[in-house]
GROMACS .gro file of C-alpha atoms in nm:
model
  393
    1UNK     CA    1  -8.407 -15.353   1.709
    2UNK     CA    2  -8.643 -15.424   2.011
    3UNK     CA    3  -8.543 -15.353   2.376
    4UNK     CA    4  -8.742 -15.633   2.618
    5UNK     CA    5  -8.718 -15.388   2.880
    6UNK     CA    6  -8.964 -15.552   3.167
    7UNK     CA    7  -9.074 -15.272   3.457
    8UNK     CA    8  -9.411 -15.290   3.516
    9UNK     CA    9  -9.624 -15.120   3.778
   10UNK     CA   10  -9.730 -15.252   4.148
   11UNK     CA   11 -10.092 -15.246   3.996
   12UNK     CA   12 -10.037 -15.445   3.658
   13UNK     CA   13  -9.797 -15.703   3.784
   14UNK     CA   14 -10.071 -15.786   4.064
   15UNK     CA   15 -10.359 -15.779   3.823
   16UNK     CA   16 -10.206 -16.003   3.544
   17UNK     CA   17 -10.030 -16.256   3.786
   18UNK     CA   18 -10.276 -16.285   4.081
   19UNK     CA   19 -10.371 -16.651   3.947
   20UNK     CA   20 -10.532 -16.884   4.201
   21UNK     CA   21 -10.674 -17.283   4.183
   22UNK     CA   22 -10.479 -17.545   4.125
   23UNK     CA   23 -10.088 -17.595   4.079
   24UNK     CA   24  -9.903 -17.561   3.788
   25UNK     CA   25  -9.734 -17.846   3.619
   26UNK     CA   26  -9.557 -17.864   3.338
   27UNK     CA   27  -9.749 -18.086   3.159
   28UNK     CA   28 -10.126 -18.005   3.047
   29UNK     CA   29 -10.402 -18.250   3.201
   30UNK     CA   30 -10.443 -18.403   2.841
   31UNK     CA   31 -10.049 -18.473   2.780
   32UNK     CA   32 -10.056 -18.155   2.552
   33UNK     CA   33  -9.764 -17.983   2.696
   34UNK     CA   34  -9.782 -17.623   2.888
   35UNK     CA   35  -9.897 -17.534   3.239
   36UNK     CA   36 -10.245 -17.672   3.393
   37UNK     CA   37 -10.358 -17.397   3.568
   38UNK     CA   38 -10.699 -17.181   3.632
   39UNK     CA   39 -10.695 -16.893   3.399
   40UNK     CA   40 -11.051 -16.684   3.279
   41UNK     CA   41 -11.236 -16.910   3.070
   42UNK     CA   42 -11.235 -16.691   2.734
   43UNK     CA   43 -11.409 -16.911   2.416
   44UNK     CA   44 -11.202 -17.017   2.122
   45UNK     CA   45 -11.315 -16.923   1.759
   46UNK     CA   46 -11.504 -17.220   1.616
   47UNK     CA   47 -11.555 -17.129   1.243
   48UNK     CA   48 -11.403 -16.883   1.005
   49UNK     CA   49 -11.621 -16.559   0.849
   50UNK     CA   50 -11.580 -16.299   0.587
   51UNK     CA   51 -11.243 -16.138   0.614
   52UNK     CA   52 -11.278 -15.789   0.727
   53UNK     CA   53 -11.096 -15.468   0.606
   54UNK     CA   54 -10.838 -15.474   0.800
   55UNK     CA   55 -10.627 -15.600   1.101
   56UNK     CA   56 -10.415 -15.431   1.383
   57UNK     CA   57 -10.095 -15.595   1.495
   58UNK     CA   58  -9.850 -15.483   1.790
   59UNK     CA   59  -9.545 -15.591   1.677
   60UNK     CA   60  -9.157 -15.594   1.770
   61UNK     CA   61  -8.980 -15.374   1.470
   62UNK     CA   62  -8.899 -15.595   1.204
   63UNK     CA   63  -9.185 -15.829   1.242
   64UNK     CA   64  -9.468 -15.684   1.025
   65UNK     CA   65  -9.288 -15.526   0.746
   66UNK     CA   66  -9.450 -15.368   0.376
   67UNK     CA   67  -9.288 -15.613   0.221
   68UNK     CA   68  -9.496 -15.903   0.303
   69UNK     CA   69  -9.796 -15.730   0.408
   70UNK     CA   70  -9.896 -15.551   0.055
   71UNK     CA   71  -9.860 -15.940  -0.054
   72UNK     CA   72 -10.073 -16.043   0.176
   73UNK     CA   73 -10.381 -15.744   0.178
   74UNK     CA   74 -10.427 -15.804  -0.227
   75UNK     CA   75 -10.476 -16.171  -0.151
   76UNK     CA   76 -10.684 -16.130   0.189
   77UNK     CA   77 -10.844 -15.802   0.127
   78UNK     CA   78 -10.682 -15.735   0.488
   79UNK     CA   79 -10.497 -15.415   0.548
   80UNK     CA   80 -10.266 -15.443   0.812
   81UNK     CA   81 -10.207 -15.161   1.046
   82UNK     CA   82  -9.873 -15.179   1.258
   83UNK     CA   83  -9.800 -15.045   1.585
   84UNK     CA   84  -9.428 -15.111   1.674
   85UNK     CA   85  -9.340 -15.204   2.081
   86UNK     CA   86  -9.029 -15.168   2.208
   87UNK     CA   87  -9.125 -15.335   2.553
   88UNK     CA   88  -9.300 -15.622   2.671
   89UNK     CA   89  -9.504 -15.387   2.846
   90UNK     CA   90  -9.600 -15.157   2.670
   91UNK     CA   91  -9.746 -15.456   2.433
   92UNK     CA   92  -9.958 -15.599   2.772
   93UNK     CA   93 -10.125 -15.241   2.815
   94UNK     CA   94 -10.173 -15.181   2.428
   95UNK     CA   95 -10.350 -15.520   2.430
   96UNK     CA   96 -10.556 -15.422   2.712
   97UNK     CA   97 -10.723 -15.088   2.550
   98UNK     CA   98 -10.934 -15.342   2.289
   99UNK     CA   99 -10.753 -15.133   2.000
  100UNK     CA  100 -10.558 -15.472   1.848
  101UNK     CA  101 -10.623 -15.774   1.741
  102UNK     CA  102 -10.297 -15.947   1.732
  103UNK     CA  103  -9.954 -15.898   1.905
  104UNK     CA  104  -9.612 -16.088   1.884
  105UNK     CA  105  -9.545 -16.176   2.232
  106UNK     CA  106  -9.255 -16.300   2.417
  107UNK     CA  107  -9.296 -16.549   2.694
  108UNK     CA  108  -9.203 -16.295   2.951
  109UNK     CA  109  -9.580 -16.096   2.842
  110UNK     CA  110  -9.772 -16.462   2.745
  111UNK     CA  111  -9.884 -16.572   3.081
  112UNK     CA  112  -9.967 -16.204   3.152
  113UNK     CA  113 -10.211 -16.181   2.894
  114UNK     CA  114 -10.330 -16.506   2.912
  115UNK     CA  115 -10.389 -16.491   3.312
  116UNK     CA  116 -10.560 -16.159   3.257
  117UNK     CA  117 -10.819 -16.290   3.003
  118UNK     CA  118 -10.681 -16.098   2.725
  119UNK     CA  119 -10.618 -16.318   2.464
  120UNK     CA  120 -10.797 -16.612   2.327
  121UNK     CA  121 -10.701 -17.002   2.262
  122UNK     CA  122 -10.687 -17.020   1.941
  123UNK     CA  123 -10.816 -17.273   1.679
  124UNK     CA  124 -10.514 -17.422   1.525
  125UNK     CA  125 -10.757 -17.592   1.224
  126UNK     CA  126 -10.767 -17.245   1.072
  127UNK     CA  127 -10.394 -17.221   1.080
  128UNK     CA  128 -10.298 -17.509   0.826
  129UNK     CA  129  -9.917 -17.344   0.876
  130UNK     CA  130  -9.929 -17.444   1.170
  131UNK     CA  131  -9.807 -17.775   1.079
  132UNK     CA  132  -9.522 -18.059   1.066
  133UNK     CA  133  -9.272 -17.792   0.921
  134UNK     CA  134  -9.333 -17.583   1.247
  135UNK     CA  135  -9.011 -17.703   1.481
  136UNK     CA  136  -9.143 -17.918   1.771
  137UNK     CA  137  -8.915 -17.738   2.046
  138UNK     CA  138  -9.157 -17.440   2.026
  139UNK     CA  139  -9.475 -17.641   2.017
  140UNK     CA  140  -9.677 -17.688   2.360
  141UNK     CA  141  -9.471 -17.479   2.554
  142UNK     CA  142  -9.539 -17.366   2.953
  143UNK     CA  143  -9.521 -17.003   2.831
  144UNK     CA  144  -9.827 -16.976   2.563
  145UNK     CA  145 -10.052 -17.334   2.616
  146UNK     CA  146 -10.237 -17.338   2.882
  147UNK     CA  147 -10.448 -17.660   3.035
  148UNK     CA  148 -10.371 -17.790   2.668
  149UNK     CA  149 -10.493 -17.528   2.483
  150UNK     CA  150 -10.259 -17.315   2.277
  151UNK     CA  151 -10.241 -16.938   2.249
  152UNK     CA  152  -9.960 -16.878   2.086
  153UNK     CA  153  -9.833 -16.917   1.692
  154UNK     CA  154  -9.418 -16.962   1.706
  155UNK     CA  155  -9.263 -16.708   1.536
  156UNK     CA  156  -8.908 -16.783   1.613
  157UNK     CA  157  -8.662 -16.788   1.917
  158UNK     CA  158  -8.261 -16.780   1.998
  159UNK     CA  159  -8.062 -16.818   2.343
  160UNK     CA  160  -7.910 -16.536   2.518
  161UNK     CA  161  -7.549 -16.633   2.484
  162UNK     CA  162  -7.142 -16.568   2.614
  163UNK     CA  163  -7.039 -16.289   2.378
  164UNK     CA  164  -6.635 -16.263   2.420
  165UNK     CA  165  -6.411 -16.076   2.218
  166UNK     CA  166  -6.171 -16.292   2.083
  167UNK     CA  167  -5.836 -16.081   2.068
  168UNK     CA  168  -5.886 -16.051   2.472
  169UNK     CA  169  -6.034 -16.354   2.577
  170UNK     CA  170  -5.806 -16.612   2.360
  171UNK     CA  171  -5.938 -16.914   2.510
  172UNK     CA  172  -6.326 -16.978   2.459
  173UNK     CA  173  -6.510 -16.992   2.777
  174UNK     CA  174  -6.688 -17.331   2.874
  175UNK     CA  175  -6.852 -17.200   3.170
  176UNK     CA  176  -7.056 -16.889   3.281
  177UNK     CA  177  -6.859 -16.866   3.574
  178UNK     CA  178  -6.609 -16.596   3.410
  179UNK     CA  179  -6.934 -16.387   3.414
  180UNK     CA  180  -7.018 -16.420   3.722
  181UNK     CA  181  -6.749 -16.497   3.978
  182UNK     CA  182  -6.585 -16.245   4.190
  183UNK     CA  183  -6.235 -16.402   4.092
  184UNK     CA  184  -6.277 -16.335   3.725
  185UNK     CA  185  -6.000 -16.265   3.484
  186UNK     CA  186  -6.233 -16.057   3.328
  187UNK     CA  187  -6.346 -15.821   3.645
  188UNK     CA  188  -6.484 -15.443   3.570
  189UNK     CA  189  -6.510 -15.599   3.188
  190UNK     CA  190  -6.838 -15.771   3.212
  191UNK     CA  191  -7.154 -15.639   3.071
  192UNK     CA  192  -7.480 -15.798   3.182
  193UNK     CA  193  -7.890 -15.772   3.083
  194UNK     CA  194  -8.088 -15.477   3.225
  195UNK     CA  195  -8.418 -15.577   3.378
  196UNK     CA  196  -8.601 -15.839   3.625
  197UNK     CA  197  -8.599 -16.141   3.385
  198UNK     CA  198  -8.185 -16.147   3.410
  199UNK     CA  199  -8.233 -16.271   3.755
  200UNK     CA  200  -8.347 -16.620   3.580
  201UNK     CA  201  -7.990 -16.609   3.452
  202UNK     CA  202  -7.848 -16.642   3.814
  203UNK     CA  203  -8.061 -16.926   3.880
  204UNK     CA  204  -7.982 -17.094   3.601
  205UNK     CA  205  -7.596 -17.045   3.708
  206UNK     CA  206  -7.743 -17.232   4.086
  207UNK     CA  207  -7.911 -17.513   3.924
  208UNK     CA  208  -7.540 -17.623   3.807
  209UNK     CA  209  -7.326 -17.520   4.073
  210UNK     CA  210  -7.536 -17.508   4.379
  211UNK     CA  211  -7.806 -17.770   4.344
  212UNK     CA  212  -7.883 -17.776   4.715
  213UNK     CA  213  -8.085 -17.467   4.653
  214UNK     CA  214  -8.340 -17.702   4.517
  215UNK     CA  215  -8.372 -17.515   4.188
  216UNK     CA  216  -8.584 -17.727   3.908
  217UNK     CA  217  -8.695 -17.431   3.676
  218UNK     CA  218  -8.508 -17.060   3.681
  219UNK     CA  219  -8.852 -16.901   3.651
  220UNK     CA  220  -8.982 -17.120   3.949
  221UNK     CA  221  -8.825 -16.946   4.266
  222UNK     CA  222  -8.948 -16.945   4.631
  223UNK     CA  223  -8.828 -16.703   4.839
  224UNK     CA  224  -8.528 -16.884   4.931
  225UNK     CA  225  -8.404 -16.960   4.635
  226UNK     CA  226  -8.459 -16.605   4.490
  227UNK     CA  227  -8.270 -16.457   4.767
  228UNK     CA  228  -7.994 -16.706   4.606
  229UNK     CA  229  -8.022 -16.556   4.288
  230UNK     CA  230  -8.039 -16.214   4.417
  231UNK     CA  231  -7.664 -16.253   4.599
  232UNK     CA  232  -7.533 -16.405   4.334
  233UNK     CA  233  -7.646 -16.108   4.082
  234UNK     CA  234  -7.547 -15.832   4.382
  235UNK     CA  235  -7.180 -16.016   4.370
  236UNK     CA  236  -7.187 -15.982   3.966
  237UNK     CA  237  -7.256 -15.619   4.007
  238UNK     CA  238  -6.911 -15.551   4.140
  239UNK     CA  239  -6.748 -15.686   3.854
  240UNK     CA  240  -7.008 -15.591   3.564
  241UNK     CA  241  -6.861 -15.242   3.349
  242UNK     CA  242  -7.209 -15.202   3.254
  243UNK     CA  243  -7.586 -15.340   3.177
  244UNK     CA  244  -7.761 -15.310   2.864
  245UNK     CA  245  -8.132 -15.325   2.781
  246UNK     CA  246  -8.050 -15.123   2.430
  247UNK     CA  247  -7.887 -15.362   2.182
  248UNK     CA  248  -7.724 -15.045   2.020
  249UNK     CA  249  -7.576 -14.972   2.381
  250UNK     CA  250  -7.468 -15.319   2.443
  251UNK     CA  251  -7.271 -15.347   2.088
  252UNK     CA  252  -7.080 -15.002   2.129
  253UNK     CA  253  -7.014 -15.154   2.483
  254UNK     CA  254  -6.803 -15.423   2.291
  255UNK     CA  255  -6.673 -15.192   2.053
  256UNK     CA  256  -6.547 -14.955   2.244
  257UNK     CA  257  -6.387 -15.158   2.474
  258UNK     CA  258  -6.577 -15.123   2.785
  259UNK     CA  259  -6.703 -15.503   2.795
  260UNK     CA  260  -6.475 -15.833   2.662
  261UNK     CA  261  -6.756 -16.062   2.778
  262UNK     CA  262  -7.150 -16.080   2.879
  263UNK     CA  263  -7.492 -16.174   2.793
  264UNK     CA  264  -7.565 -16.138   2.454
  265UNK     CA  265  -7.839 -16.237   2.171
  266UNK     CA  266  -7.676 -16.417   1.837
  267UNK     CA  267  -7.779 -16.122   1.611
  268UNK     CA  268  -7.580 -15.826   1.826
  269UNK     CA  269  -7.222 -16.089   1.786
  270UNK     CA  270  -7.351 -16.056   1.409
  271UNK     CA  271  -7.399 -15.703   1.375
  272UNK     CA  272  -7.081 -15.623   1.494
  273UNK     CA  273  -6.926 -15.763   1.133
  274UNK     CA  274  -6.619 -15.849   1.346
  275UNK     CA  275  -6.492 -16.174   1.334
  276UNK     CA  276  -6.346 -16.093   1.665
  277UNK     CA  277  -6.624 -16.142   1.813
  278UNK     CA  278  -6.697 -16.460   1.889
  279UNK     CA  279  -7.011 -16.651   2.144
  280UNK     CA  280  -7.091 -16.985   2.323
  281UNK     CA  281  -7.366 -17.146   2.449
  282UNK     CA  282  -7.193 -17.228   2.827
  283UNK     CA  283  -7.202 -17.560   2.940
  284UNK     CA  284  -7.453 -17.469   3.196
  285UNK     CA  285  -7.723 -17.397   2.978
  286UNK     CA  286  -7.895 -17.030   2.929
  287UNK     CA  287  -8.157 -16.837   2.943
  288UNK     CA  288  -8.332 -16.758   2.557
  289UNK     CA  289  -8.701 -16.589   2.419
  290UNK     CA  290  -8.984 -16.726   2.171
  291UNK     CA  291  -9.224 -16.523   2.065
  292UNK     CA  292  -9.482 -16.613   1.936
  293UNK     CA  293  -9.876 -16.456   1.754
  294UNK     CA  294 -10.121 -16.391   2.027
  295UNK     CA  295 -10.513 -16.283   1.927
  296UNK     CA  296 -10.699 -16.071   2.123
  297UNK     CA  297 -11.007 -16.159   2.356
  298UNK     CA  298 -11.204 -15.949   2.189
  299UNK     CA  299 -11.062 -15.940   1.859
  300UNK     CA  300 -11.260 -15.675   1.594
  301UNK     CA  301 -11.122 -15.819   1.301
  302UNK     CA  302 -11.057 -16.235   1.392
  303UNK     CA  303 -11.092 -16.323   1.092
  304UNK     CA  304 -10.807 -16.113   0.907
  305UNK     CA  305 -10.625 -16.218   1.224
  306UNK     CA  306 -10.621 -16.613   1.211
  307UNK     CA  307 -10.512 -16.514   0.841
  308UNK     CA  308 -10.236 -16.330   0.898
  309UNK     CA  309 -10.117 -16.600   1.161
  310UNK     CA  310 -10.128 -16.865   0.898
  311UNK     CA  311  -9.949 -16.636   0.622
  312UNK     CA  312  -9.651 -16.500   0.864
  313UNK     CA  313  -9.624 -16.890   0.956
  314UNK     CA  314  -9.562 -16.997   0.567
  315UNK     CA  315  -9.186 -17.075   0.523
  316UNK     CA  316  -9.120 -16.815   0.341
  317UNK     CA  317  -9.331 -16.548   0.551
  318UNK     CA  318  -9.176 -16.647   0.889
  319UNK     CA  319  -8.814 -16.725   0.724
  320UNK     CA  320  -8.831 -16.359   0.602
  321UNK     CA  321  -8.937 -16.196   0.925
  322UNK     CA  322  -8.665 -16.450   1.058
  323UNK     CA  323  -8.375 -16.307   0.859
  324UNK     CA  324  -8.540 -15.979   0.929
  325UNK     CA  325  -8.487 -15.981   1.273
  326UNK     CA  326  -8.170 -16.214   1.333
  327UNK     CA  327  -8.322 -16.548   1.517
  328UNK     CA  328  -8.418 -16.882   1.435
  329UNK     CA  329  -8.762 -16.929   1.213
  330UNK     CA  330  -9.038 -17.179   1.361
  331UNK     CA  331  -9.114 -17.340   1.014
  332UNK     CA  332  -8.845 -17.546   0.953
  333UNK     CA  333  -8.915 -17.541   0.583
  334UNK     CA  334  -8.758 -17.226   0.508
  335UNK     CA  335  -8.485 -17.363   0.615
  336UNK     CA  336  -8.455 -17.590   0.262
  337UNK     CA  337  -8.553 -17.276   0.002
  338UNK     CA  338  -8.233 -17.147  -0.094
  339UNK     CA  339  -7.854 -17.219   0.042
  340UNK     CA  340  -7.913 -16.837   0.200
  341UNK     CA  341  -8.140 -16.995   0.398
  342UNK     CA  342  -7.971 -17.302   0.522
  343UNK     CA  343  -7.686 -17.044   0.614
  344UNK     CA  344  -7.916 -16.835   0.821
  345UNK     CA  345  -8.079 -17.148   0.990
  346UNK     CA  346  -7.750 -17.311   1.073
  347UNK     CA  347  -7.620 -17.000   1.214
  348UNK     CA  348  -7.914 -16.933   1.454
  349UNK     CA  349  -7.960 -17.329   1.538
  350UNK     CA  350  -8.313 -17.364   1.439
  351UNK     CA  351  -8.343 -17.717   1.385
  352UNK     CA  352  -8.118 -17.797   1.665
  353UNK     CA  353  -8.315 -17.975   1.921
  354UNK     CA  354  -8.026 -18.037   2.110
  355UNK     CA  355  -7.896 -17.711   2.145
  356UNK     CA  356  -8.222 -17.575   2.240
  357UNK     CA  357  -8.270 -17.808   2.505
  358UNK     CA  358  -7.975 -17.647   2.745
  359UNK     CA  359  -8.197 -17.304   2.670
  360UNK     CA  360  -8.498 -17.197   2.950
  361UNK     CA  361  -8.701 -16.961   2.711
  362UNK     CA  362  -8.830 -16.659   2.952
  363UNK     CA  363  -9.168 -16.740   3.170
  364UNK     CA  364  -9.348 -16.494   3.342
  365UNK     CA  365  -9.277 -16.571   3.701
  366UNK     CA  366  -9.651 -16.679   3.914
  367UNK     CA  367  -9.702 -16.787   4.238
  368UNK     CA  368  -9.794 -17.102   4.137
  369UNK     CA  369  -9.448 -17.311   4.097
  370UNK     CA  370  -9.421 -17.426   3.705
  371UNK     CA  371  -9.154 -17.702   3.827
  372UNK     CA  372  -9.478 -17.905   4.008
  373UNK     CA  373  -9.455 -17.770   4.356
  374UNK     CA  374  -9.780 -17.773   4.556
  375UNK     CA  375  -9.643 -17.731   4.918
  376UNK     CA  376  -9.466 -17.408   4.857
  377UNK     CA  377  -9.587 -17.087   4.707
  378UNK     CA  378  -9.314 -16.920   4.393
  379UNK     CA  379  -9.216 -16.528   4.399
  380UNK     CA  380  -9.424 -16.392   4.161
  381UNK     CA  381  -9.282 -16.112   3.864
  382UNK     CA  382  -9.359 -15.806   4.122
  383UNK     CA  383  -9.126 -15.962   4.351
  384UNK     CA  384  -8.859 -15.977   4.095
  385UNK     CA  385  -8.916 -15.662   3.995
  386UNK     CA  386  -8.835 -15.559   4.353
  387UNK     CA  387  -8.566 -15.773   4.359
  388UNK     CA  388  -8.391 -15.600   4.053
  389UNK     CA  389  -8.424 -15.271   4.203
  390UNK     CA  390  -8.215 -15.426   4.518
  391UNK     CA  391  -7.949 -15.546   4.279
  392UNK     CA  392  -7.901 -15.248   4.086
  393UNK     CA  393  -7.927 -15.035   4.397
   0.00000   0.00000   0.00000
C-alpha cells in the first residue's frame, strides 16, 4: 500500500512550481480541457520505432506487477524493470536523475513534472487504449493536459471519503462538519490526512459553508483564503486523536478504537473486512487522486514505453492493476468482463459521473490561480507546505 506523503524541499518546490506567462484557466486554448499555461516546450513523439529491450517504470506498489508484465515482455520483447515509490516525491526526484522512462503519477506530482520539463506530451495515436472505453471524467483534466496537450494515461482514481464506525456513530453522517467542528459529538475521536495536500480538504469544507471567502477551486488559494483553511485545520487539530499518512496506521487507528470517524480512501473501509465499518461521500463534496502514466523527457526506451501505456490501459490490464490496488479502473470495459468485475466497479464508482463530480482530484498548488484569476497571485505548494508545519505545530 502506497503512502502519498508530500514534503518536499525549499529548493524543489521552487524549481518545479516557479511557472510564469500567462494565467491559468481551466479550459485549454483549443476547448481540450486542462490548464493553459507556459510550461518548457518539450517535443512530442511523432512516430513509433523498434521496441527496445527493456523499459523502467516508477510505480506505486501494486501497479506493475509479474503477473501482467511476463505477458506483456514475450509479446513486446520489453522487459520491464520496477522501482516501487512510496511518495510523490520521491517519484519527482527519481524522474529527474534520467534513470526512467515512465512513472504513475498522481496529480499532486503532474504539474511538477510537467512545469519542470520532465515529462513529455504524449502522442495519444500510439495508444489505441486510449479510447471510448477510457471514462470521460479522467480525460482532459487540469492536473496532466496542459495548453491541450495531454501527458498523462488514466490509470484509475477514488475520493477520499467519511470513514465512521458504525456501532459508534449509528446515524450516517451527511456532512463533514462532524469532522471538523469544535462542537463535535465525536471530539478527541477524529483521525485526519498527514501532509500539505489535506489543507485542500478545509477549503473544500469553506466553499460550502463560508462562500464569502471567495473559494472557486480548493487547490486555488490566495493568501487570504489559505489563512481560512489554515484556522479551520488548526481548530480540527484540537479535536483530531490522530493523523495518518500510513494506511496500515490509519486502519489500526479504527481498529483499535482510537478514531470512530475521518478521512479515509474506499480500499482501507475494505480492508478492514468489518461490516462495521461503514463511509460516505459528504454532501459537501471531497477531495480524491487520479493517477495516471507519465513518459519521461528524455525517455531511453519510448518506444517500450508508449507500449506499455497502451497494454496497462487494455480492460483487462488496467481492471487488474485496478482490483490490485482497490480504486476505480479508467477503461470502463473491464467493468463488463465478468460479474467480479461489475462488483468491483460498482463498489469503487467508476462509471459514476455523478459521484465523481462532488470529488476535486489533488492539483499541485501554482501561483497562477487554476479557477481563472488574473488579478491575484495563488499560494503556491511551498507555501502549503509551510502552512502544514503551522498546523501541526
Amino acid at each position: 500500500m502506497r503512502k502519498k506523503i508530500l514534503a518536499v524541499s525549499a529548493l524543489t518546490a521552487a524549481a518545479a512550481l516557479a511557472l510564469s506567462g500567462c494565467s491559468s484557466t481551466t479550459e485549454s486554448t483549443d476547448g481540450s480541457g486542462g490548464l493553459s499555461i507556459d510550461v518548457p516546450d518539450v517535443p512530442m513523439m511523432d512516430k513509433l520505432g523498434e521496441n527496445e529491450k527493456e523499459v523502467n517504470i516508477i510505480a506505486w506498489s501494486g501497479f506493475v506487477e509479474p503477473a501482467w508484465t511476463d505477458a506483456f515482455t514475450e509479446a513486446t520483447g520489453c522487459t520491464v524493470n520496477r522501482r516501487v515509490a512510496g511518495t510523490s516525491d520521491e517519484m519527482v526526484q527519481l524522474m529527474r536523475t534520467g534513470d526512467y522512462d515512465l512513472v504513475s503519477a498522481s496529480g499532486d506530482a503532474s504539474l511538477r513534472l510537467i512545469a519542470g520539463g520532465d515529462v513529455q506530451p504524449l502522442n495519444l495515436e500510439h495508444i489505441p487504449n486510449f479510447g471510448d472505453d477510457i471514462v470521460e471524467g479522467m480525460k482532459g483534466q487540469i492536473y496532466d493536459t496542459i495548453n491541450g496537450k495531454s501527458y498523462g494515461i488514466p490509470i484509475g482514481r477514488g475520493a477520499n471519503i467519511l470513514q465512521y464506525n458504525s456501532e459508534i456513530v449509528t446515524e450516517e453522517p451527511t456532512s463533514w462538519d462532524v469532522a471538523w467542528e469544535k462542537d463535535s459529538p465525536y471530539a478527541g475521536k477524529v483521525i485526519a490526512y498527514d501532509a500539505p495536500i489535506y489543507i485542500a480538504d478545509a477549503a473544500v469544507y469553506l466553499m460550502a459553508h463560508e462562500p464569502d471567502l471567495g473559494i472557486e477551486n480548493p487547490y486555488a488559494l490566495d493568501e487570504k483564503q489559505l489563512k481560512a483553511a489554515v484556522d479551520l485545520l488548526k481548530q480540527q487539530n484540537g479535536i483530531v486523536s490522530e493523523y495518518w499518512s500510513d494506511p496500515a496506521a490509519q486502519i489500526t487507528s479504527f481498529a483499535g478504537g482510537t478514531t470512530v470517524l475521518g478521512t479515509s480512501w474506499e480500499v482501507l473501509r475494505k480492508l478492514t473486512e468489518d461490516d462495521k465499518y461503514k463511509s460516505v461521500l459528504p454532501e459537501e463534496g471531497s477531495t480524491g487522486w487520479s493517477d495516471a502514466w507519465m513518459l519521461a523527457a528524455k525517455s531511453k526506451n519510448p518506444n517500450c514505453a508508449y507500449a506499455w501505456m497502451d497494454y496497462a490501459s487494455s480492460p483487462e490490464v488496467n481492471g487488474a492493476i485496478a482490483m490490485n490496488f482497490g480504486m476505480a479502473p479508467a477503461n470502463a470495459a473491464f467493468c463488463d468482463t465478468s460479474e467480479e468485475a461489475k462488483a468491483h466497479c460498482e463498489y469503487y464508482n467508476a462509471t459514476n459521473e455523478e459521484y465523481f463530480k462532488k470529488v476535486w482530484f489533488w492539483t499541485t498548488p501554482i501561483e497562477q490561480c487554476i479557477d481563472g484569476r488574473t488579478d491575484v497571485k495563488c499560494t503556491n505548494f511551498q507555501q502549503w507546505t509551510d502552512a502544514w508545519t503551522s498546523v501541526k505545530g
